[in-house]
mmCIF file of C-alpha atoms and ligand atoms in Angstrom:
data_model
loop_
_atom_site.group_PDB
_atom_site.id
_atom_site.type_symbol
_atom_site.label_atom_id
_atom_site.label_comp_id
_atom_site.label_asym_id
_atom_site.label_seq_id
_atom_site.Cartn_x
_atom_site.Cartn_y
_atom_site.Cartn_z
ATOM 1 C CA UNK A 1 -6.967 105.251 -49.578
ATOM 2 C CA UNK A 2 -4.401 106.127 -52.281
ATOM 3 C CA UNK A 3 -3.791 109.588 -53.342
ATOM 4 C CA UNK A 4 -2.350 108.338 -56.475
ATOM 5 C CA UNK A 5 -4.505 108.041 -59.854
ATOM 6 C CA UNK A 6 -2.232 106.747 -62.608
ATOM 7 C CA UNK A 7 -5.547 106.382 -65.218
ATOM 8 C CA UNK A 8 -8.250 108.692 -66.009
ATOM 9 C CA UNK A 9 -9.832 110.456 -69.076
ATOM 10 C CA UNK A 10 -11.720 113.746 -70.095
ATOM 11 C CA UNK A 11 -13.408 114.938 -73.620
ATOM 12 C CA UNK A 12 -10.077 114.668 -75.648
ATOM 13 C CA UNK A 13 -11.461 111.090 -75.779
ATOM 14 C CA UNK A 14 -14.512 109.580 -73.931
ATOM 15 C CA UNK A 15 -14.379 111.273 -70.080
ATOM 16 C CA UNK A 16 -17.009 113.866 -70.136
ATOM 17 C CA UNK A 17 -15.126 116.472 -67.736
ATOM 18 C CA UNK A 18 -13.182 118.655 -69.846
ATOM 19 C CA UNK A 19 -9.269 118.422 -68.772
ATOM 20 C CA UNK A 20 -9.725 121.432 -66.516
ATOM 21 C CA UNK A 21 -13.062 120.286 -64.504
ATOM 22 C CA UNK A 22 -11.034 116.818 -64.605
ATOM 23 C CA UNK A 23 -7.856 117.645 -62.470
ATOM 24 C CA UNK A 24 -10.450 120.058 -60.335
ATOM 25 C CA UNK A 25 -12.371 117.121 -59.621
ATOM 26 C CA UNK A 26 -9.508 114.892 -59.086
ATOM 27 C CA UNK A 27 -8.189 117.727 -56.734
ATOM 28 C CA UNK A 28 -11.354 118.091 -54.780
ATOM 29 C CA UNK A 29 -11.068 114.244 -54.215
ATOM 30 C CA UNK A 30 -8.007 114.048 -52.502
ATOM 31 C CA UNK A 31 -5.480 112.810 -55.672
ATOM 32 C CA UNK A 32 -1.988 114.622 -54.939
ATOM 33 C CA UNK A 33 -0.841 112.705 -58.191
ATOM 34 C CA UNK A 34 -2.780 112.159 -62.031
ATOM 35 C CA UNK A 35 -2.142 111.096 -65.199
ATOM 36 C CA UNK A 36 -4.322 112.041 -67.389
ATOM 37 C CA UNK A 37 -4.107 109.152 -69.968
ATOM 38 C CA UNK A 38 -7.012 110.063 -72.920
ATOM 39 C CA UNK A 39 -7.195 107.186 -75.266
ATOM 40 C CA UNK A 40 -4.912 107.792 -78.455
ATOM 41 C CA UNK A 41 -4.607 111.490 -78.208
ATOM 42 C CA UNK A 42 -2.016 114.164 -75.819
ATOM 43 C CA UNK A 43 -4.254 116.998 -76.781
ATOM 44 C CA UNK A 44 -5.498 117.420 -73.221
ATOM 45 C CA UNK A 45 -2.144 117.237 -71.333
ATOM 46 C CA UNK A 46 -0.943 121.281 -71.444
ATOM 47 C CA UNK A 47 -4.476 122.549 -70.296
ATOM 48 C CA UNK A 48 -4.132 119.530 -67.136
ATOM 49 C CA UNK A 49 -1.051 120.918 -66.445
ATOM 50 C CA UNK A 50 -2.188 124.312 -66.239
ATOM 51 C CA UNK A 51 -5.187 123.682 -63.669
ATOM 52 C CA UNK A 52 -2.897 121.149 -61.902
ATOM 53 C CA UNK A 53 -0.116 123.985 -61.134
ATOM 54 C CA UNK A 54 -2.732 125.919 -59.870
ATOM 55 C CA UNK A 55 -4.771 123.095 -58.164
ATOM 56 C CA UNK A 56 -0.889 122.306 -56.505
ATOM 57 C CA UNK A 57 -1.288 118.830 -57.779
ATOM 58 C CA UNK A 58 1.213 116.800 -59.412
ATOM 59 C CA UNK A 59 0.157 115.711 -63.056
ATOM 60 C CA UNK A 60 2.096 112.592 -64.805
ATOM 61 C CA UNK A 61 1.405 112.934 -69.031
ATOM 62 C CA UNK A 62 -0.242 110.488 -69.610
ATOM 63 C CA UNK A 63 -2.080 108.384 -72.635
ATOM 64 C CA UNK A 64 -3.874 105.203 -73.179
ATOM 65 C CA UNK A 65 -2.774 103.203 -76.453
ATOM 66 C CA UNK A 66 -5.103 101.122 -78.013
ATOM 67 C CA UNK A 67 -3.037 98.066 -79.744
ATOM 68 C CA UNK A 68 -4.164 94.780 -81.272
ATOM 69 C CA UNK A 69 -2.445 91.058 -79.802
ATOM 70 C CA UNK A 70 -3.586 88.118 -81.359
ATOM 71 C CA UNK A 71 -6.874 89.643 -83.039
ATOM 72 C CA UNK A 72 -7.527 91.182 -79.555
ATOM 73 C CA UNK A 73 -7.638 94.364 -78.386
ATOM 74 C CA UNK A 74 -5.512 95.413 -75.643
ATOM 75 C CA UNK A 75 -4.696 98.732 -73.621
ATOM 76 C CA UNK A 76 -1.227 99.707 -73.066
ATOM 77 C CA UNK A 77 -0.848 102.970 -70.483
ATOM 78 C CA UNK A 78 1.852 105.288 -71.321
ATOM 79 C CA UNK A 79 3.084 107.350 -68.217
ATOM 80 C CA UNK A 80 5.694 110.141 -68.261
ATOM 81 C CA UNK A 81 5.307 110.168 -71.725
ATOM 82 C CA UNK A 82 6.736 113.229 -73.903
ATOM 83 C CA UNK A 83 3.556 114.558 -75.532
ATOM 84 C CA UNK A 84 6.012 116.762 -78.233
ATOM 85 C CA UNK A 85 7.528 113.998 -79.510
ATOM 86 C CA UNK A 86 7.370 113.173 -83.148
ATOM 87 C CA UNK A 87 6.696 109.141 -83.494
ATOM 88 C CA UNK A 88 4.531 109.272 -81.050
ATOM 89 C CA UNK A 89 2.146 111.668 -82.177
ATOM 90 C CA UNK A 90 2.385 110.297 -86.071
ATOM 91 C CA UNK A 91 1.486 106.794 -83.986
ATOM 92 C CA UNK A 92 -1.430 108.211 -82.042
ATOM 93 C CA UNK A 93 -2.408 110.788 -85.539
ATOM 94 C CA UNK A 94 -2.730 107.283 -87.023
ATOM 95 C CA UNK A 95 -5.021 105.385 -84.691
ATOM 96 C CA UNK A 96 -7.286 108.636 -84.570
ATOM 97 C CA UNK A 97 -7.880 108.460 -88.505
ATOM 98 C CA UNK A 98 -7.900 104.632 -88.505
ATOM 99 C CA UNK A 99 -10.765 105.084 -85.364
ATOM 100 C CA UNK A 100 -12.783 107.325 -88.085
ATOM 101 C CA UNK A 101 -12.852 104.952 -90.979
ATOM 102 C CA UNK A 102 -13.822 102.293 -87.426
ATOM 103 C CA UNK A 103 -16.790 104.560 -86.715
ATOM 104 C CA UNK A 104 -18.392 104.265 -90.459
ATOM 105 C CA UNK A 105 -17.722 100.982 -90.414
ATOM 106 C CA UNK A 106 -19.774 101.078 -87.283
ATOM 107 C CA UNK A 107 -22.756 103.055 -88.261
ATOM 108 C CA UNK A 108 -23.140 100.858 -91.249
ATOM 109 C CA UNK A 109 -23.605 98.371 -89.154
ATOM 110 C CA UNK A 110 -26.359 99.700 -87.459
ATOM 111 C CA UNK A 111 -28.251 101.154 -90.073
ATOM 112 C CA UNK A 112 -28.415 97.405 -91.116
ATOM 113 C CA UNK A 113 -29.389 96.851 -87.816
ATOM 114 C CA UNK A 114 -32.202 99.170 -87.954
ATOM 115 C CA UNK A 115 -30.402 101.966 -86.282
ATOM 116 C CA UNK A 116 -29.913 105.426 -88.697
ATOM 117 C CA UNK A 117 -28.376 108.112 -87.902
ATOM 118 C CA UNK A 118 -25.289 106.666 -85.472
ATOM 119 C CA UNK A 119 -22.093 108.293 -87.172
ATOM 120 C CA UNK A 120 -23.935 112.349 -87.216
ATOM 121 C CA UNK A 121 -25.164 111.329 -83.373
ATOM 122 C CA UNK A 122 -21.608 109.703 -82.211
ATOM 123 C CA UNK A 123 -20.299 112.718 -83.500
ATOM 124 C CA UNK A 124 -22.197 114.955 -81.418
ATOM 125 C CA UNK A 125 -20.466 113.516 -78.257
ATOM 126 C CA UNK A 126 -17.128 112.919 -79.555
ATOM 127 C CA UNK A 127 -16.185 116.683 -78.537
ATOM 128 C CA UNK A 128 -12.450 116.526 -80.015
ATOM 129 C CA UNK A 129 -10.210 113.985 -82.287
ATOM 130 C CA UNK A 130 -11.068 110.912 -80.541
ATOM 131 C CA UNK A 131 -14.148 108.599 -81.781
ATOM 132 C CA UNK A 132 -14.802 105.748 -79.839
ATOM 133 C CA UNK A 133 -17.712 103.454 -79.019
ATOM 134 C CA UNK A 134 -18.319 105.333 -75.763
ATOM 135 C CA UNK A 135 -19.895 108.161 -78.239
ATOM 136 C CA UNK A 136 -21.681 106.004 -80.225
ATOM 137 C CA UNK A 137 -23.455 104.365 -76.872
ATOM 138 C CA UNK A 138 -24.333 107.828 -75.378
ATOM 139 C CA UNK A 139 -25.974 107.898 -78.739
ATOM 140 C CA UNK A 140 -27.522 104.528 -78.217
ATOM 141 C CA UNK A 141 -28.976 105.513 -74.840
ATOM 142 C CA UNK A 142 -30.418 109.271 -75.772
ATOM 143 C CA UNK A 143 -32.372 107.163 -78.682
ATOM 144 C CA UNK A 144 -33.943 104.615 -76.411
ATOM 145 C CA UNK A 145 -32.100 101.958 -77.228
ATOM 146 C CA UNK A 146 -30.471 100.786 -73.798
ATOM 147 C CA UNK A 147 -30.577 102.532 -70.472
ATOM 148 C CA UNK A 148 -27.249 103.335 -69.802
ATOM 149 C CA UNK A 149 -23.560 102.830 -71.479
ATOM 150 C CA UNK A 150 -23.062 99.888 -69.557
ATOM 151 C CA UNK A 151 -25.726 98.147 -70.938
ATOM 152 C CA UNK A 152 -25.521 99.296 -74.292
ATOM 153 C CA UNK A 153 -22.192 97.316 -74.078
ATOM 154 C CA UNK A 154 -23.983 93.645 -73.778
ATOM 155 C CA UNK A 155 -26.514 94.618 -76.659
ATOM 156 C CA UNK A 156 -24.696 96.442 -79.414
ATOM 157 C CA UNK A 157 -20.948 97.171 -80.181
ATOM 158 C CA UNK A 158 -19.548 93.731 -79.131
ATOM 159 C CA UNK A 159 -18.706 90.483 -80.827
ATOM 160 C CA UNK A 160 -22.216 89.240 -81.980
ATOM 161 C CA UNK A 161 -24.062 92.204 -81.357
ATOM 162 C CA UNK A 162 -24.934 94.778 -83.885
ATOM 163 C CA UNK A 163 -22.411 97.527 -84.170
ATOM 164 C CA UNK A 164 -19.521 95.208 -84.123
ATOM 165 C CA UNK A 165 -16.537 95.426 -86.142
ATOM 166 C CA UNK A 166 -13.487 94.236 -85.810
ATOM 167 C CA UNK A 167 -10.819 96.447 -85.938
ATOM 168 C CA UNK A 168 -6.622 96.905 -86.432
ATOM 169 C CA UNK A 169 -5.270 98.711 -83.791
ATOM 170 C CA UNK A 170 -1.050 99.871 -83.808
ATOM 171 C CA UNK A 171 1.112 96.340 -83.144
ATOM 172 C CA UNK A 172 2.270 96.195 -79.141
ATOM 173 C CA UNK A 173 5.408 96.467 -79.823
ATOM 174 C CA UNK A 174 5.422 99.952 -82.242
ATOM 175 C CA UNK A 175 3.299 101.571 -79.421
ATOM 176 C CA UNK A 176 5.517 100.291 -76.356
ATOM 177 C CA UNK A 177 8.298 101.648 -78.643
ATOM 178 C CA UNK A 178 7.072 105.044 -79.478
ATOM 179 C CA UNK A 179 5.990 105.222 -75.768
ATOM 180 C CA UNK A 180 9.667 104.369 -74.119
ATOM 181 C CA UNK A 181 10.953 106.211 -77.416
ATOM 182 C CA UNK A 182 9.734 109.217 -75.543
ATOM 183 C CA UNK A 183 10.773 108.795 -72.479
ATOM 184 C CA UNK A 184 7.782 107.564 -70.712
ATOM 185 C CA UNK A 185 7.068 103.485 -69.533
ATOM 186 C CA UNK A 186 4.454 101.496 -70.520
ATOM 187 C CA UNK A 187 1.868 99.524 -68.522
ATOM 188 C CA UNK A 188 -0.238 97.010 -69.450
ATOM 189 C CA UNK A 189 -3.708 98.560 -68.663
ATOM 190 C CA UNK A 190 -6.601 96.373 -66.464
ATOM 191 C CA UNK A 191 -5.388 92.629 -67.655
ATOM 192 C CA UNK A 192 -8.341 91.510 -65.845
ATOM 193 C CA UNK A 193 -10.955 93.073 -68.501
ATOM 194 C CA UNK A 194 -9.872 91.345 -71.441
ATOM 195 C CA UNK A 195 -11.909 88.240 -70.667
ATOM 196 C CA UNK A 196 -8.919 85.548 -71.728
ATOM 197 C CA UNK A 197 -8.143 82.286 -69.679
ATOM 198 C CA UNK A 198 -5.172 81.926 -67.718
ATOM 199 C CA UNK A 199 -3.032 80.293 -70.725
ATOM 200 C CA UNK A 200 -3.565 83.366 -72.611
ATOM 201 C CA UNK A 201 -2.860 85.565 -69.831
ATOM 202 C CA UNK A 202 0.156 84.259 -69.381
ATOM 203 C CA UNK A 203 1.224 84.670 -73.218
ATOM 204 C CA UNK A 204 0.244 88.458 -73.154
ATOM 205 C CA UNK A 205 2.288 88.641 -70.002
ATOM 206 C CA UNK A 206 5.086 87.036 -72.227
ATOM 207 C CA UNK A 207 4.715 89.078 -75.379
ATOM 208 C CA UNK A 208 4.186 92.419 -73.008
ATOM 209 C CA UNK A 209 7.434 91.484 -71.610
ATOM 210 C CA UNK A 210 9.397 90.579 -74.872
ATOM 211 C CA UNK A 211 8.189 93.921 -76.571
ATOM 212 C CA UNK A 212 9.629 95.928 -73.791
ATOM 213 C CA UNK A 213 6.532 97.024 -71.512
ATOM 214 C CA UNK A 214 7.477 97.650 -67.871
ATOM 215 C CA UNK A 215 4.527 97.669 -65.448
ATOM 216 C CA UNK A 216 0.957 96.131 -65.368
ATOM 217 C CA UNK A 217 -2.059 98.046 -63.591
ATOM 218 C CA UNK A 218 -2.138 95.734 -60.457
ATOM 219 C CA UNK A 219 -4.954 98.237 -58.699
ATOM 220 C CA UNK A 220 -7.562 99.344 -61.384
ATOM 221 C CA UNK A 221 -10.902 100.833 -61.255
ATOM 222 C CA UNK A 222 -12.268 97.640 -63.771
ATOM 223 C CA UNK A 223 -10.187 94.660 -60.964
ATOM 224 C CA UNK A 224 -11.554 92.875 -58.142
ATOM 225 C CA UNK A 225 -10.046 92.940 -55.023
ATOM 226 C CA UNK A 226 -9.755 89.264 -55.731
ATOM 227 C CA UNK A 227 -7.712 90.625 -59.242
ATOM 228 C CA UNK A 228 -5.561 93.288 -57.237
ATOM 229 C CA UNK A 229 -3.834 89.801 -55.583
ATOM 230 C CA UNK A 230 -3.915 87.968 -58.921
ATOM 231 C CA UNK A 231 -1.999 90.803 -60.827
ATOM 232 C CA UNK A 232 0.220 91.463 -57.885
ATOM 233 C CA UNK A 233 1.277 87.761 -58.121
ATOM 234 C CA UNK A 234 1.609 88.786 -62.071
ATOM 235 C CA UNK A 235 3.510 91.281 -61.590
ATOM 236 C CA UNK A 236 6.102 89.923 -58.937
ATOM 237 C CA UNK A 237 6.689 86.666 -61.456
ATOM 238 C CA UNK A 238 6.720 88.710 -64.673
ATOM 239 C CA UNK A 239 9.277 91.263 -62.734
ATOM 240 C CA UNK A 240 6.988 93.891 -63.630
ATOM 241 C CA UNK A 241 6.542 97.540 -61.687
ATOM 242 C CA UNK A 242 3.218 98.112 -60.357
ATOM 243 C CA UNK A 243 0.558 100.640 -61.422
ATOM 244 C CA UNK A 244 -2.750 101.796 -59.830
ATOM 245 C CA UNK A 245 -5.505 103.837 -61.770
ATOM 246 C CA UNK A 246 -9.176 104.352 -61.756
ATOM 247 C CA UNK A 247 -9.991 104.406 -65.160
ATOM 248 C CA UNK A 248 -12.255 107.585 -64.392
ATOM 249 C CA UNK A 249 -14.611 108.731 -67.684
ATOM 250 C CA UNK A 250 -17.055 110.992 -65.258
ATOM 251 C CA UNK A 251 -19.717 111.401 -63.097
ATOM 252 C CA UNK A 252 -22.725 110.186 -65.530
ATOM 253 C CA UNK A 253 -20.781 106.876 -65.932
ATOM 254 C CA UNK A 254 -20.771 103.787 -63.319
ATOM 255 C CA UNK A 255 -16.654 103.883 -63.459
ATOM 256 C CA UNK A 256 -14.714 103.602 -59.955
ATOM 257 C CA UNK A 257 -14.403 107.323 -58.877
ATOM 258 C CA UNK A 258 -11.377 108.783 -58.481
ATOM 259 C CA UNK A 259 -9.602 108.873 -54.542
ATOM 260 C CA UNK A 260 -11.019 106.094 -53.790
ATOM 261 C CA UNK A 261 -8.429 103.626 -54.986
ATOM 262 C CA UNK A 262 -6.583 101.265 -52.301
ATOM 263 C CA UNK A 263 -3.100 101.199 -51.796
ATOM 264 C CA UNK A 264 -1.331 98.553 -54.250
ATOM 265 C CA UNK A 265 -0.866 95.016 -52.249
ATOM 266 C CA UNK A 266 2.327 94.479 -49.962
ATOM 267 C CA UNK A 267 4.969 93.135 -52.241
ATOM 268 C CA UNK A 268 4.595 95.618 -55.259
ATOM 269 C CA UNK A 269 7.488 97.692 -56.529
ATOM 270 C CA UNK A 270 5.430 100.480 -57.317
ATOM 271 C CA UNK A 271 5.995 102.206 -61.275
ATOM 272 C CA UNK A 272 6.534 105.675 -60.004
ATOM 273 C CA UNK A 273 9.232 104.645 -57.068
ATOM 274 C CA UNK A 274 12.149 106.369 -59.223
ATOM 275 C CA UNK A 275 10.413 109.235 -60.278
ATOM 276 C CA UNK A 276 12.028 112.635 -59.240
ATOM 277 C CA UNK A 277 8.699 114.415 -58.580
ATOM 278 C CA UNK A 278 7.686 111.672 -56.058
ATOM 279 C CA UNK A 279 9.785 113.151 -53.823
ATOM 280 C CA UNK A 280 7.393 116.495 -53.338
ATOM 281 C CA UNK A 281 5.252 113.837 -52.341
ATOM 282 C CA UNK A 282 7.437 111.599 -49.555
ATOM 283 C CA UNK A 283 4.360 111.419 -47.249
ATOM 284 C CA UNK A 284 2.624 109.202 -49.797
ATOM 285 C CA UNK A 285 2.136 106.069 -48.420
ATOM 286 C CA UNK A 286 2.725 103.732 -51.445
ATOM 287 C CA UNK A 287 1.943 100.444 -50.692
ATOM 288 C CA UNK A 288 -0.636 98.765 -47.896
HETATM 289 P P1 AMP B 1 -13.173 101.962 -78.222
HETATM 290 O O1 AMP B 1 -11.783 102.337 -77.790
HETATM 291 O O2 AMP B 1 -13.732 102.904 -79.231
HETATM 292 O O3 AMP B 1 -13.293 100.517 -78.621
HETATM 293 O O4 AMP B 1 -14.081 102.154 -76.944
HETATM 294 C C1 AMP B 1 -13.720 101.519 -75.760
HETATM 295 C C2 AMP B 1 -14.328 102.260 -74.584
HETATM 296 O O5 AMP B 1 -15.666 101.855 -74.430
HETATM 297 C C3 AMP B 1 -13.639 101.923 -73.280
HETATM 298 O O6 AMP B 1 -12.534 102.766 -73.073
HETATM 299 C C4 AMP B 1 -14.724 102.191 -72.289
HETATM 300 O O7 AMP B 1 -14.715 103.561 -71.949
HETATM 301 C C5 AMP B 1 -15.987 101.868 -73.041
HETATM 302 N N1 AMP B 1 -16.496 100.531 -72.695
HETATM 303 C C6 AMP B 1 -16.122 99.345 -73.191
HETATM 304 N N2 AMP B 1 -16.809 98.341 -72.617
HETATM 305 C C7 AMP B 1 -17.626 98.917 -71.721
HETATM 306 C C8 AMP B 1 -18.613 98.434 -70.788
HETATM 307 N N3 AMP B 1 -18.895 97.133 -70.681
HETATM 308 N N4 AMP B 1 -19.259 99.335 -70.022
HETATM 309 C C9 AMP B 1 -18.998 100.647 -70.135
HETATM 310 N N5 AMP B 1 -18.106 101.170 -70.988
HETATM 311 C C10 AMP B 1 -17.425 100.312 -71.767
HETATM 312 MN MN1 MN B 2 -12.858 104.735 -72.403
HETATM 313 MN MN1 MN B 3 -8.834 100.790 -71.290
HETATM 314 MN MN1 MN B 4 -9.017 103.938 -69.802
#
């Protein structure tokens, strides 16, 4: 097992461990090294790195940039990311407020739908700045109206379903920039979720590449063992570094736990090979 977690979230966006019982948590499982990577918002990164100095475990800043591709949406990791600096938070200020006017838009739909009440019951589990469609499907499933997140997800919120809207995320390339403008690298998060053929994998490949992103999650907590071997084979013709992350939101949801990851397949160049504060952790075995 790996005892490195590149991908996980807390309440700053839709985990439901605060960032402290988060890194605990991660801690207790075995993880020597985190990021923390909260969709659209730093805001949890200095109390991480608080509990992590005192945990003695090694946390990478970390967020998770929603972006829109060819009217899709796609997830672009940042890692080693400067949480201070300025584009980056104006970028992420401006998905948060764009994700509010989203979560009307939302509600609307399902009062059509014959569901009242969403945006004032979202709200109550979006804890900080972040409102996403995780808090309106907690929402969902305290009213009755699926049994858990996951399924909420094939009935409501998606193309088709009631509480769907489409939505403008930031453009690939601004977030990649603001990302790298900081000093971090950007990963292309879970390719495997986003449902697309093989044509159009290979074009977001392409355009990930041409807009300056350096690594693809090759080991995710959403892939396949069958997908770690696909994206490996990505990553190796793309020339991109490696990345492994659970995706962890909590306990209460059916998400891959965290320390339980497997190595990344033989043949990876692993995304945190160059990093200085790797080498606290020289034992780590990095690749099967
Ligand atoms: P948003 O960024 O507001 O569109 O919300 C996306 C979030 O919804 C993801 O980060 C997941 O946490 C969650 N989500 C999306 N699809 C599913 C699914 N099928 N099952 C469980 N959670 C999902
Ligand atoms: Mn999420
Ligand atoms: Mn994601
Ligand atoms: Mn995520």
């Amino acid at each position: 097992m790996s005892k490195i977690d590149l991908h996980s979230h807390s309440t700053i966006s839709d985990g439901t461990y605060t960032p402290t019982e988060l890194v605990r948590y991660a801690s207790a499982q075995g993880v020597e090294v985190m990021a923390l990577t909260d969709h659209d918002d730093v805001g949890g990164l200095a109390e991480a790195r608080l509990v992590a100095e005192e945990q003695g475990i090694c946390l990478i800043n970390g967020v998770e940039i929603s972006v829109s591709w060819n009217g899709r949406t796609i997830h672009v990791v940042g890692l080693r990311i400067d949480p201070t600096h300025g584009d980056l938070l104006a970028g992420l200020e401006a998905i948060r407020a764009g994700r509010l006017t989203r979560a009307e838009a939302i509600a609307a739909e399902l009062d059509k739908a014959g569901v009242p009440g969403s945006l004032a019951g979202a709200r109550e589990y979006a804890l900080e700045r972040v409102i996403s469609r995780t808090h309106f499907a907690r929402f969902l499933v305290a009213h009755g109206h699926a049994k858990d997140v996951k399924a909420v997800f094939k009935k409501y919120l998606v193309k088709g379903k009631p509480g769907h809207v489409s939505h403008r995320w930031a453009d690939m390339s601004e977030a990649i920039a603001w990302i790298k403008d900081s000093g971090g690298v950007a990963v292309l998060a879970h390719p495997g979720r986003y449902d697309i053929g093989k044509n159009t994998l290979h074009a977001l490949f392409t355009a990930f590449k041409e807009a300056g992103g350096e690594a693809v999650e090759v080991v995710s907590g959403s892939h396949t063992p069958d997908q770690y071997r696909l994206f490996a084979d990505f990553a190796r013709q793309y020339d991109l570094l490696a990345s492994a992350g659970s995706d962890y939101h909590g306990p209460s949801h059916n998400y891959f736990d965290m320390g339980k990851l497997p190595p990344l397949p033989a043949g990876c160049v692993p995304v945190w090979q160059d990093w200085p504060e790797m080498a606290l952790f020289d034992s780590l075995h990095c690749c099967a």
